[in-house]
Amino acid sequence: MSAVKGQKLDLTKTNPGLTKLSVGIGWTSSQEVELDTSAFLLGANGMTARDEDLIFYNNRSNGFIRYEDGSNTDRKTFDIDLQKAPAQVDKIAFSLTLYNERQSFKQVNDAYIRFLNGTTGQEVIRYDLGNNFSVENAVVIGELYRYNGEWKFNAIGSGFSGGLNALCGNFGIVVKDEPAGSSGSDKPTPAPTPAPVPPPAAPTPPRTSSSAISLAQQSSRGSSDASASPPSSTFTSSSSSSSSSEPHKLNLTKIELKKKGDRINLTKSSGGSLGEILVNLNWNQRTGKSGLFGRGGRSIDLDLACLFELKDGRKGVVQALGNSFGSLTRAPYIMLDGDDRTGTVKTGENIRINGAKVSEIERILVFTFIYEGVANWSEADGVVTISQSGGPDIIVHMNEYDNRKGMCAIAMIQNVNNETFSIERLVQFYNKHSELDQDYGWGMRWVAGSKQ
Amino acid sequence: MAISLTKGQKVDLTKTNPGLTKITVGLGWDTNKYDGGKDFDLDVSVFLANAAGKVENESNLIYFNNRQNENGSVVHTGDNRTGAGEGDDEQINIDLANVPANVEKIAFTITIYEAVERSQNFGQVSRAYVRILDENSGNELIRFDLGEDFSIETGVVVGELYRHSGEWKFSAIGSGYKDGLAGLVRDYGL
C-alpha cells in the first residue's frame, strides 16, 4: 500500500499478527551529499523522555529497535519488535538529516520509507517522499504511532532548515554545544556539523549542560583555541561484524571560529609545507524568517576579496573590482577565482593562497562586500570556509550583522614564524574600503571602481 | 461542562440550554510546524441548507467572500490566514432565533485554500476542532475534536446544526471531501 504525504494508514489493524517490523529507508543523491538516518522514540507528548530515545549511529539499539546499515535495496534499516515496545513509547519518528547543513533536500531524490513484515518479508506500506523540498536539511519522513491499541503510520515528509539540532529540539532533545562558547550565535543554527564532542585526551573547558547528547560521528575534533590536529579522514562503522557496512568517508573535524578574536593556526602537513589554502565564501538567498528561498526576491551579490601585505612591504588588494585577480605563482601568491554573482553556485567565491610562499606573506585581510543588492547580511547568511589539504576546515559564520554597512572584514590571516598562518575571526562591518584599510592600518589610497 | 462529541453523535443544543438564542461557533486547528513548503490557509465556510439539503442561493453560503447571510443572523467574523496562536482560528456568530425558516441545516466546513497547488491535506493539520459557545456567557456547550479521522482529505464537513421538533440540535459529522470547497459547493447544489 502506498501512502501520500499527510496520509494516516493502519498498520497492524490491516495486518493482523504483524509484530516484527522491518523498516527500510533509501534515497539517491550525489556522492558529496551525506545523509544520516535516525529514529526518535516519543512519548504521548511528542517528546523523547531521555537521550537514549534517539536511535542513530551512536546509539544503535535498545530492547525493541535496532538500527542497521542496509545491505540490499535499502540504505538503512530499523528492525522493530512492536510487542516489545515499552508502553511509554507512543510514537516512533523516522528522520533523515543532511550531515552538511549547507545542503538541502533539493539535492536528495527518491527518498522513501517502507515497512515490511519482518517475518514474511512482504512490503505492507511504502511512502515515497517526492521532490517537494526547499530549504529543509532535516526531514521527518513519517511517524509510527499507537492508536486504539494498534499501530498506524503517518506520512509526514516535512522538515526543518536548522538541521539535526532543530529536529532534536522539536523532539525535546538538547544538543551539546561546542565548548568554545555559544554566545552570539542566535540563528540560523551556526554549527556546520552536529555539535561534535572533544576527544577524551584534549583539554577542554568544563561543560555545564548535563542533559545533552553527542551527535558527533566520532569523538574526534579540534578545538578553536588550540592547534588543530590532522583529522582521521575515514570512519568505519563499528557496528557488529555481521552487517556489511561500507566505510563512511567523512570530514570529521570542522572548526568554527565563533567569537570575535577566536584564532587558530593552520596545520603543517608531514612534508612541512602548508600547501594550497582555499578561502571559500558562500551565502544563501533566503527571504525572511520562513526560510523560503526567494525565487522572486532580489538576489545579493557578495564579492570575496582580500587586502595583502607582503614581507617586503608591498601591499595591495585582490578583488574582482578593477580585475585585480592576483596570482598564485607570482606575488602576492594569492588568487581570486571567478565571480559567482548569484550565490547559488555550490562553490561560491574562492580565494587561493599559495602556502609554500608563507615566508613572503605578512598578513592577509579577508573581507567581503555587497556588490549588488541591499546590505542585508542576515539574509545573506554568509559563511567562509578556510580549507587546506590534510587539515580540518575552519569555518567563520557571518552571524553577526550590521545591515547599514555594505562591507565586512571576515578574517585576518597572519604569518606565524614564517612557518604557518594563524586565522582570526573578525566579522566587523564597514562602509567602504578606505574605512577598512584605516582600521587595520593598511595605509593604501582608494578610488572608486566597478566590475568589467 | 461542555459535551465532548464523537464522530456521528447527535446532541440537543437548545433543548438542554433553555433560553439559548445566540451562539458562537468556534473552529480551530494547528498546522505545519515545519520549515519549507507552503503556508497553510484554512477557511471555514457555512452552508445554510433547506430541508432537501441544498443551498438555495449564494447568499446562503457564508465564507470569506460573503461574510453574512441576508438578514445577518449568521455572521463569519473574519478570515484567519495562518492558523497561528491559541484559541479559535475562525468564528461564526449565529442568532438562532432569527435564522430564516427555510434554513433547516447549518453545516460547518473547513477547507484548505489552494490545497492541490500547495500539496496540502488534513493529514498535515492537527488538533482540528469545532465548539459551540453561548455568545452571551462565553460558556462552551459542545465540543467535537476531529482527531484521527482525516488524512488525505482537503475539505471536511465538521458538523451541522439542524432543526428538530422546533429545537436546534448538533450533529458531529466529520466527513471528508477530496475536492475542497469546490467539491462541497457542488454537493450543496450551488
XYZ file of C-alpha atoms in Angstrom:
642
model
C 0.000 0.000 0.000
C 1.443 3.324 -0.905
C 0.980 6.465 1.141
C 0.833 10.116 0.172
C 2.081 12.993 2.255
C -0.179 13.609 5.223
C -1.868 10.249 4.995
C -2.571 8.140 8.061
C -2.688 4.417 7.482
C -3.488 1.441 9.633
C -0.506 -0.823 10.002
C -1.286 -3.579 12.472
C -5.071 -3.441 12.160
C -4.975 -4.326 8.495
C -2.129 -6.758 9.012
C -3.180 -8.892 11.967
C -0.369 -10.714 13.661
C 2.257 -8.283 12.459
C 4.717 -7.826 15.309
C 8.149 -7.921 13.759
C 8.578 -4.947 11.527
C 11.419 -4.150 9.207
C 11.686 -0.512 8.186
C 13.703 0.277 5.076
C 14.833 3.776 4.159
C 16.546 4.812 0.954
C 17.312 7.715 -1.359
C 19.512 8.758 -4.229
C 21.937 11.643 -4.172
C 25.301 12.613 -5.495
C 28.453 11.426 -3.777
C 29.075 14.533 -1.713
C 25.646 14.532 -0.096
C 25.864 12.665 3.196
C 22.667 11.690 4.970
C 22.063 10.317 8.407
C 19.064 8.308 9.473
C 17.578 8.454 12.958
C 14.563 7.249 14.870
C 13.121 9.238 17.755
C 11.188 7.310 20.392
C 8.494 9.651 21.619
C 6.024 9.729 24.449
C 2.394 10.766 24.175
C 3.531 14.386 24.431
C 5.566 14.041 21.251
C 8.843 14.329 23.130
C 11.661 11.978 23.944
C 11.968 11.074 27.609
C 15.740 10.806 27.641
C 18.745 10.939 25.358
C 18.721 7.186 24.747
C 15.421 7.642 22.926
C 17.304 8.771 19.878
C 18.315 5.698 17.894
C 21.094 6.601 15.486
C 24.676 5.846 14.573
C 25.937 6.498 18.092
C 23.110 4.647 19.810
C 22.107 1.816 17.574
C 19.674 -0.243 19.516
C 17.674 -0.893 22.587
C 15.330 -3.683 23.595
C 12.949 -3.431 20.655
C 14.507 -1.407 17.852
C 17.791 -1.855 16.052
C 19.419 0.439 13.502
C 21.479 -1.159 10.741
C 23.203 -0.101 7.597
C 21.197 -1.599 4.817
C 22.542 -4.412 2.740
C 20.488 -4.836 -0.392
C 17.769 -2.488 -1.524
C 17.502 -0.181 1.431
C 20.335 2.034 2.566
C 19.308 1.954 6.212
C 17.018 -0.306 8.144
C 15.361 -0.395 11.526
C 14.228 -3.733 12.876
C 11.401 -3.284 15.325
C 9.667 -5.737 17.598
C 6.401 -3.943 18.175
C 5.385 -6.240 21.019
C 8.460 -5.315 22.968
C 7.979 -1.580 22.563
C 7.578 -0.100 26.036
C 4.163 1.374 26.747
C 5.610 4.853 27.142
C 6.796 4.792 23.547
C 3.770 6.211 21.819
C 5.372 7.228 18.582
C 8.461 6.468 16.556
C 9.526 9.243 14.219
C 11.941 8.418 11.411
C 14.134 11.172 10.099
C 16.777 11.943 7.533
C 19.296 14.686 8.119
C 21.979 16.141 5.934
C 25.373 15.962 7.537
C 26.395 19.155 5.804
C 23.722 21.612 6.811
C 24.598 23.954 3.986
C 22.996 21.433 1.692
C 19.267 20.912 1.410
C 16.894 18.156 0.415
C 16.736 19.666 -3.026
C 19.906 17.636 -3.535
C 18.261 14.409 -2.421
C 15.992 12.415 -4.702
C 13.666 9.457 -4.495
C 13.686 9.244 -0.713
C 11.322 6.629 0.621
C 10.405 4.602 3.637
C 8.859 1.180 3.500
C 7.554 -1.185 6.093
C 7.992 -4.875 5.660
C 6.588 -7.710 7.636
C 9.776 -8.858 9.349
C 8.649 -12.460 9.280
C 7.431 -12.819 5.720
C 9.408 -10.023 4.083
C 6.245 -8.700 2.480
C 6.038 -4.945 1.956
C 2.963 -3.564 3.686
C 3.348 0.208 3.397
C 5.529 2.355 1.236
C 5.817 6.123 1.228
C 7.753 7.980 -1.465
C 8.579 11.463 -0.279
C 8.678 13.097 -3.692
C 10.780 16.102 -4.519
C 8.837 18.922 -2.907
C 11.551 20.228 -0.622
C 13.074 23.672 -0.496
C 15.202 24.698 2.460
C 14.884 21.565 4.573
C 18.054 19.860 5.710
C 16.392 17.674 8.328
C 13.245 15.824 7.382
C 10.755 13.810 9.369
C 9.901 11.007 6.966
C 6.979 9.733 8.946
C 5.768 8.502 12.283
C 4.632 5.144 13.542
C 2.160 5.757 16.331
C -0.228 3.964 18.613
C -3.937 4.470 18.147
C -6.593 2.486 19.974
C -4.192 -0.313 20.717
C -2.953 -0.583 17.144
C -0.016 0.919 15.288
C -0.604 3.376 12.489
C 1.688 5.256 10.142
C 1.514 8.944 9.365
C 3.395 10.040 6.242
C 4.957 13.375 7.209
C 7.608 14.280 4.628
C 8.292 17.691 6.154
C 11.260 19.090 7.889
C 13.399 21.847 9.226
C 16.117 24.081 7.910
C 18.026 24.030 11.181
C 19.449 20.555 10.747
C 19.607 17.751 13.258
C 19.738 20.339 16.029
C 16.344 21.740 15.089
C 14.963 18.269 14.706
C 16.229 17.253 18.127
C 14.782 20.443 19.591
C 11.430 19.574 18.094
C 11.523 16.241 19.880
C 12.853 17.624 23.138
C 16.488 16.624 22.903
C 19.105 19.178 23.876
C 22.112 19.093 21.648
C 25.503 19.740 23.104
C 27.039 22.979 22.068
C 30.688 23.325 21.385
C 32.682 24.235 24.461
C 34.232 27.270 22.799
C 31.341 29.473 23.811
C 27.931 29.599 22.246
C 27.286 33.283 22.714
C 26.398 35.414 19.756
C 25.046 32.530 17.786
C 21.346 33.158 17.521
C 20.001 31.985 14.208
C 20.346 30.208 11.977
C 21.975 27.331 13.763
C 25.603 28.170 13.342
C 27.295 24.849 13.832
C 28.211 23.384 10.457
C 28.225 19.918 11.907
C 26.010 18.487 14.562
C 27.977 19.683 17.546
C 30.966 17.425 17.894
C 32.380 16.260 21.174
C 36.010 16.681 22.145
C 38.282 13.664 22.315
C 38.892 12.492 25.843
C 42.537 13.445 25.615
C 42.058 17.027 24.528
C 41.960 19.678 27.215
C 38.601 21.406 27.116
C 36.713 23.768 29.392
C 34.255 22.062 31.724
C 30.783 21.707 30.394
C 27.747 22.569 32.427
C 24.997 21.033 30.398
C 24.177 17.598 31.675
C 21.133 16.616 29.659
C 22.884 16.832 26.364
C 23.662 14.313 23.749
C 26.507 13.896 21.365
C 25.624 13.829 17.727
C 29.176 13.532 16.587
C 30.001 10.674 14.323
C 33.172 10.009 16.216
C 34.935 11.507 19.170
C 37.448 13.454 17.182
C 37.700 17.155 16.744
C 39.959 20.110 17.176
C 39.122 22.921 19.497
C 39.209 26.507 18.464
C 41.814 27.598 20.975
C 44.459 25.089 20.086
C 46.258 23.944 17.006
C 44.210 21.504 15.081
C 45.422 18.003 14.793
C 45.180 16.277 11.460
C 41.821 14.638 11.052
C 41.285 10.979 10.720
C 39.853 11.051 7.276
C 37.772 7.952 7.347
C 35.368 6.477 9.776
C 34.451 2.873 9.548
C 31.221 1.909 11.134
C 31.886 -0.026 14.296
C 28.688 -1.977 14.168
C 28.615 -5.712 14.614
C 30.640 -7.815 12.262
C 27.568 -9.430 10.754
C 26.458 -6.284 8.962
C 28.234 -5.475 5.759
C 28.612 -1.795 6.466
C 30.537 0.197 3.938
C 33.019 2.681 5.367
C 31.856 6.259 5.575
C 34.135 8.901 4.240
C 33.559 11.902 6.395
C 35.384 15.027 7.223
C 35.043 14.713 10.937
C 36.852 17.735 12.110
C 35.496 21.109 11.284
C 36.416 24.001 13.434
C 34.278 27.037 13.814
C 35.644 30.366 14.915
C 32.609 31.576 16.802
C 33.615 34.718 18.577
C 35.498 37.779 17.577
C 39.158 37.168 18.232
C 38.941 33.375 18.095
C 42.163 32.292 16.474
C 43.693 29.078 15.193
C 46.886 28.102 13.430
C 46.812 26.127 10.221
C 48.318 22.689 10.314
C 51.542 21.873 8.603
C 51.443 18.623 6.745
C 54.069 15.985 7.352
C 56.073 17.366 4.475
C 56.430 20.645 6.312
C 54.631 22.701 3.680
C 51.282 24.356 4.062
C 50.115 23.545 0.570
C 47.344 25.479 -1.046
C 44.894 27.245 1.216
C 41.394 27.799 -0.085
C 39.220 30.565 1.282
C 35.635 29.983 0.190
C 32.717 32.326 0.629
C 29.197 31.050 0.209
C 25.873 32.535 1.061
C 22.150 31.913 0.995
C 19.413 33.918 -0.565
C 16.751 33.425 1.991
C 13.850 35.779 2.214
C 12.777 36.299 5.727
C 12.165 34.028 8.642
C 10.025 31.478 6.919
C 13.179 30.222 5.330
C 11.847 30.040 1.818
C 14.260 30.590 -0.960
C 13.430 33.858 -2.573
C 12.777 32.979 -6.140
C 11.183 36.294 -6.872
C 13.323 38.181 -4.430
C 16.255 40.344 -5.227
C 19.499 38.499 -5.202
C 22.532 39.604 -3.324
C 25.929 39.590 -4.983
C 28.718 39.212 -2.498
C 32.287 39.720 -3.586
C 35.105 37.991 -1.799
C 38.318 39.993 -1.597
C 41.421 40.485 0.471
C 43.998 43.058 1.389
C 47.511 41.680 1.482
C 50.802 42.833 2.916
C 53.944 41.051 1.861
C 57.146 40.703 3.883
C 58.940 43.074 1.546
C 56.386 45.778 2.336
C 54.346 45.544 -0.858
C 50.631 45.994 -0.283
C 47.574 45.593 -2.411
C 44.139 44.201 -2.889
C 42.869 41.065 -4.619
C 39.302 41.549 -5.834
C 37.122 41.425 -8.936
C 36.804 45.186 -8.903
C 39.422 46.547 -11.244
C 40.311 42.985 -12.297
C 42.867 42.568 -9.518
C 42.695 38.790 -9.529
C 46.258 38.244 -8.285
C 48.432 35.228 -8.972
C 49.468 32.036 -7.209
C 52.902 31.758 -8.784
C 53.954 35.381 -8.566
C 53.483 37.916 -5.804
C 51.115 38.253 -3.997
C 50.767 34.433 -4.246
C 47.069 34.959 -3.726
C 44.465 34.436 -6.433
C 40.759 35.087 -6.771
C 38.692 32.614 -8.797
C 35.748 33.607 -10.949
C 32.860 35.649 -9.721
C 29.679 33.982 -8.528
C 27.002 36.600 -8.917
C 24.172 34.571 -7.514
C 25.456 32.606 -4.557
C 23.657 29.589 -5.882
C 26.729 28.030 -7.406
C 27.837 25.483 -4.909
C 31.391 26.615 -4.983
C 30.660 30.247 -4.201
C 33.633 32.594 -4.377
C 37.144 31.385 -3.801
C 40.483 32.917 -2.947
C 43.522 30.638 -3.075
C 46.705 31.237 -1.147
C 49.976 29.576 -2.055
C 51.023 28.167 1.314
C 54.516 27.384 0.074
C 55.141 31.115 -0.011
C 54.176 31.673 3.610
C 57.515 33.278 4.393
C 56.874 36.018 1.836
C 53.435 36.964 3.169
C 52.990 39.100 6.260
C 49.223 39.217 6.556
C 46.020 38.888 4.565
C 42.743 40.531 5.496
C 39.830 38.580 4.002
C 36.736 40.650 3.509
C 33.537 40.699 1.523
C 31.299 43.395 0.222
C 27.879 43.577 -1.312
C 28.363 44.469 -4.938
C 24.678 44.364 -5.815
C 21.545 44.220 -3.707
C 20.729 45.699 -0.366
C 23.031 45.315 2.594
C 21.093 42.534 4.212
C 23.702 40.345 5.865
C 21.183 38.459 7.950
C 19.516 37.159 4.822
C 22.785 36.546 3.017
C 23.843 34.316 5.921
C 27.389 34.162 4.644
C 29.855 31.510 5.634
C 33.568 31.441 4.988
C 35.346 28.126 4.942
C 39.126 28.060 5.025
C 40.410 24.697 3.959
C 43.776 23.134 3.306
C 44.565 19.630 2.250
C 45.259 17.430 5.244
C 43.883 19.916 7.728
C 40.458 20.491 9.160
C 38.154 23.073 7.641
C 37.915 26.298 9.549
C 34.531 27.980 9.468
C 33.592 31.575 10.053
C 29.861 32.171 10.032
C 28.860 35.748 9.405
C 26.174 35.524 12.026
C 26.587 38.994 13.414
C 25.008 41.649 11.284
C 25.118 45.340 10.566
C 22.734 45.969 7.721
C 23.639 49.615 7.413
C 27.100 48.824 6.133
C 27.977 47.060 2.916
C 31.397 45.662 3.724
C 32.532 43.079 6.224
C 36.009 42.138 7.400
C 35.806 38.395 7.946
C 39.181 37.050 8.977
C 42.789 38.056 9.434
C 45.358 35.592 8.166
C 48.710 36.291 9.779
C 52.178 34.890 9.287
C 53.399 32.857 12.281
C 57.195 32.415 12.384
C 57.324 32.117 8.597
C 56.018 28.581 9.068
C 52.291 28.793 9.108
C 49.346 31.142 9.218
C 47.000 31.944 12.033
C 43.363 32.607 11.214
C 41.461 35.069 13.372
C 37.762 35.793 13.255
C 36.888 39.467 12.735
C 33.322 39.866 11.384
C 33.394 43.640 11.584
C 31.391 45.889 9.296
C 32.464 48.929 7.299
C 31.084 51.314 4.742
C 33.950 51.275 2.289
C 37.460 50.105 1.503
C 39.142 53.157 2.996
C 37.476 52.645 6.380
C 38.505 49.034 6.433
C 42.032 49.937 5.388
C 42.285 52.523 8.109
C 41.008 50.277 10.866
C 43.640 47.641 10.181
C 46.397 50.132 9.400
C 46.990 49.105 5.791
C 47.708 52.619 4.529
C 46.634 52.468 0.887
C 44.864 55.071 -1.227
C 41.406 54.206 -2.584
C 39.440 55.313 -5.637
C 36.068 54.090 -6.877
C 35.907 51.232 -9.399
C 33.480 48.749 -10.925
C 33.461 45.294 -12.433
C 34.224 44.946 -16.114
C -19.188 21.500 31.314
C -19.051 21.070 27.601
C -20.227 17.884 25.993
C -17.469 16.229 24.027
C -18.754 14.516 20.949
C -17.518 11.635 18.901
C -17.986 11.265 15.192
C -21.617 10.561 14.292
C -23.016 11.681 17.602
C -26.081 13.953 17.755
C -26.955 16.120 20.721
C -29.592 18.594 21.738
C -28.472 22.177 21.787
C -31.380 24.488 22.599
C -33.436 21.890 24.473
C -30.746 21.325 27.047
C -29.866 25.010 27.163
C -33.219 26.791 27.501
C -33.169 30.438 26.501
C -30.122 29.987 24.282
C -30.527 32.051 21.124
C -27.147 33.493 20.270
C -24.224 31.161 19.796
C -20.678 31.405 18.625
C -19.263 28.517 16.664
C -15.502 28.436 17.015
C -13.234 26.341 14.855
C -9.545 25.818 15.360
C -6.596 23.839 14.102
C -2.844 23.649 14.166
C -0.813 23.442 11.021
C 2.661 22.879 9.878
C 5.366 23.300 12.442
C 7.924 22.505 9.802
C 10.127 24.746 7.692
C 9.839 24.860 3.954
C 6.768 24.002 1.972
C 3.872 26.372 1.594
C 1.955 28.150 4.308
C -1.408 26.748 5.279
C -4.588 28.766 4.900
C -7.673 27.030 6.224
C -11.102 28.502 5.724
C -14.370 27.974 7.492
C -17.436 28.047 5.284
C -21.022 27.711 6.419
C -23.741 26.268 4.234
C -27.329 27.261 5.040
C -29.324 24.403 3.538
C -33.025 23.726 3.093
C -34.905 20.577 4.018
C -33.581 18.891 0.883
C -30.007 19.575 1.976
C -29.447 22.150 -0.761
C -28.330 25.746 -0.545
C -30.913 27.811 -2.383
C -28.861 30.839 -3.276
C -25.334 32.126 -2.998
C -26.086 34.432 -0.102
C -26.646 31.294 1.960
C -23.049 30.272 1.578
C -21.192 32.146 4.281
C -17.466 32.231 3.607
C -14.526 34.589 3.224
C -16.122 36.424 0.314
C -19.622 36.580 1.800
C -19.414 37.217 5.484
C -23.095 37.029 6.384
C -26.498 35.944 5.179
C -29.187 38.370 4.077
C -30.750 39.077 7.459
C -27.455 38.978 9.336
C -28.381 36.054 11.545
C -25.251 34.126 10.517
C -22.013 36.120 10.547
C -18.490 34.997 9.787
C -16.177 37.152 11.895
C -13.200 37.006 9.606
C -10.543 35.025 7.834
C -7.527 33.897 9.762
C -4.804 33.328 7.203
C -2.318 31.406 9.298
C -3.955 29.327 11.991
C -1.321 30.619 14.381
C -1.912 31.186 18.046
C -4.137 29.719 20.715
C -7.900 29.654 20.711
C -10.339 29.585 17.838
C -8.927 30.353 14.440
C -12.235 31.414 12.939
C -15.640 32.081 14.452
C -19.232 32.238 13.276
C -21.877 34.102 15.247
C -25.413 32.805 14.875
C -28.659 34.260 16.113
C -30.690 31.065 16.158
C -33.996 32.818 16.734
C -33.621 34.810 13.535
C -32.338 32.140 11.178
C -34.786 32.186 8.218
C -37.415 29.485 8.387
C -36.381 27.864 5.122
C -32.940 27.120 6.572
C -33.170 23.665 8.088
C -29.499 22.909 8.417
C -26.386 24.920 9.056
C -23.342 22.946 8.022
C -19.837 23.957 9.114
C -16.942 23.060 6.916
C -13.212 23.575 6.955
C -11.366 23.569 3.675
C -7.739 24.091 2.784
C -7.232 27.014 0.461
C -5.306 26.040 -2.695
C -4.788 22.586 -1.230
C -3.848 20.983 -4.519
C -1.490 23.736 -5.595
C 0.200 23.656 -2.202
C 0.153 19.828 -1.887
C -1.677 20.007 1.404
C -4.310 17.905 3.121
C -5.842 17.353 6.527
C -3.206 14.795 7.403
C -0.902 17.759 7.786
C -3.376 19.555 10.048
C -3.547 18.631 13.683
C -5.902 19.245 16.567
C -8.812 20.465 14.455
C -11.997 21.009 16.418
C -15.318 22.768 16.452
C -17.000 24.079 19.568
C -20.228 25.870 20.262
C -20.326 28.650 22.811
C -23.132 30.595 24.366
C -22.370 34.002 22.884
C -23.637 35.846 25.945
C -21.940 33.861 28.703
C -18.995 32.579 26.704
C -19.594 29.108 28.100
C -18.555 26.204 25.920
C -21.524 23.940 25.366
C -20.405 21.397 22.817
C -17.051 20.359 21.519
C -16.023 17.972 18.775
C -12.384 17.104 18.180
C -11.778 15.791 14.702
C -8.732 13.806 15.698
C -7.702 10.810 13.717
C -10.300 10.600 11.029
C -8.749 12.625 8.274
C -5.635 12.457 6.252
C -5.750 12.960 2.508
C -8.961 15.000 2.525
C -8.838 18.668 1.642
C -12.288 19.580 2.923
C -14.194 18.443 5.981
C -17.823 18.816 6.950
C -17.234 19.195 10.631
C -20.803 19.128 11.770
C -24.209 20.647 11.356
C -26.854 22.382 13.348
C -30.312 21.227 12.349
C -33.895 21.839 13.342
C -35.721 19.054 15.125
C -39.185 19.489 16.613
C -38.744 23.210 16.963
C -35.339 22.914 18.627
C -31.791 23.058 17.303
C -29.593 20.010 17.547
C -25.986 19.453 16.571
C -24.626 16.513 14.650
C -20.916 15.714 14.720
C -20.423 14.683 11.116
C -16.724 14.687 10.432
C -16.805 13.535 6.851
C -14.046 14.397 4.489
C -14.003 15.525 0.899
C -11.186 15.378 -1.567
C -12.222 18.327 -3.708
C -12.038 21.069 -1.103
C -14.502 23.927 -1.100
C -15.346 23.466 -4.758
C -16.489 19.929 -4.115
C -18.607 20.956 -1.172
C -20.202 23.781 -3.106
C -21.233 21.295 -5.795
C -22.641 18.914 -3.211
C -24.796 21.622 -1.746
C -26.248 22.428 -5.140
C -24.600 25.747 -5.832
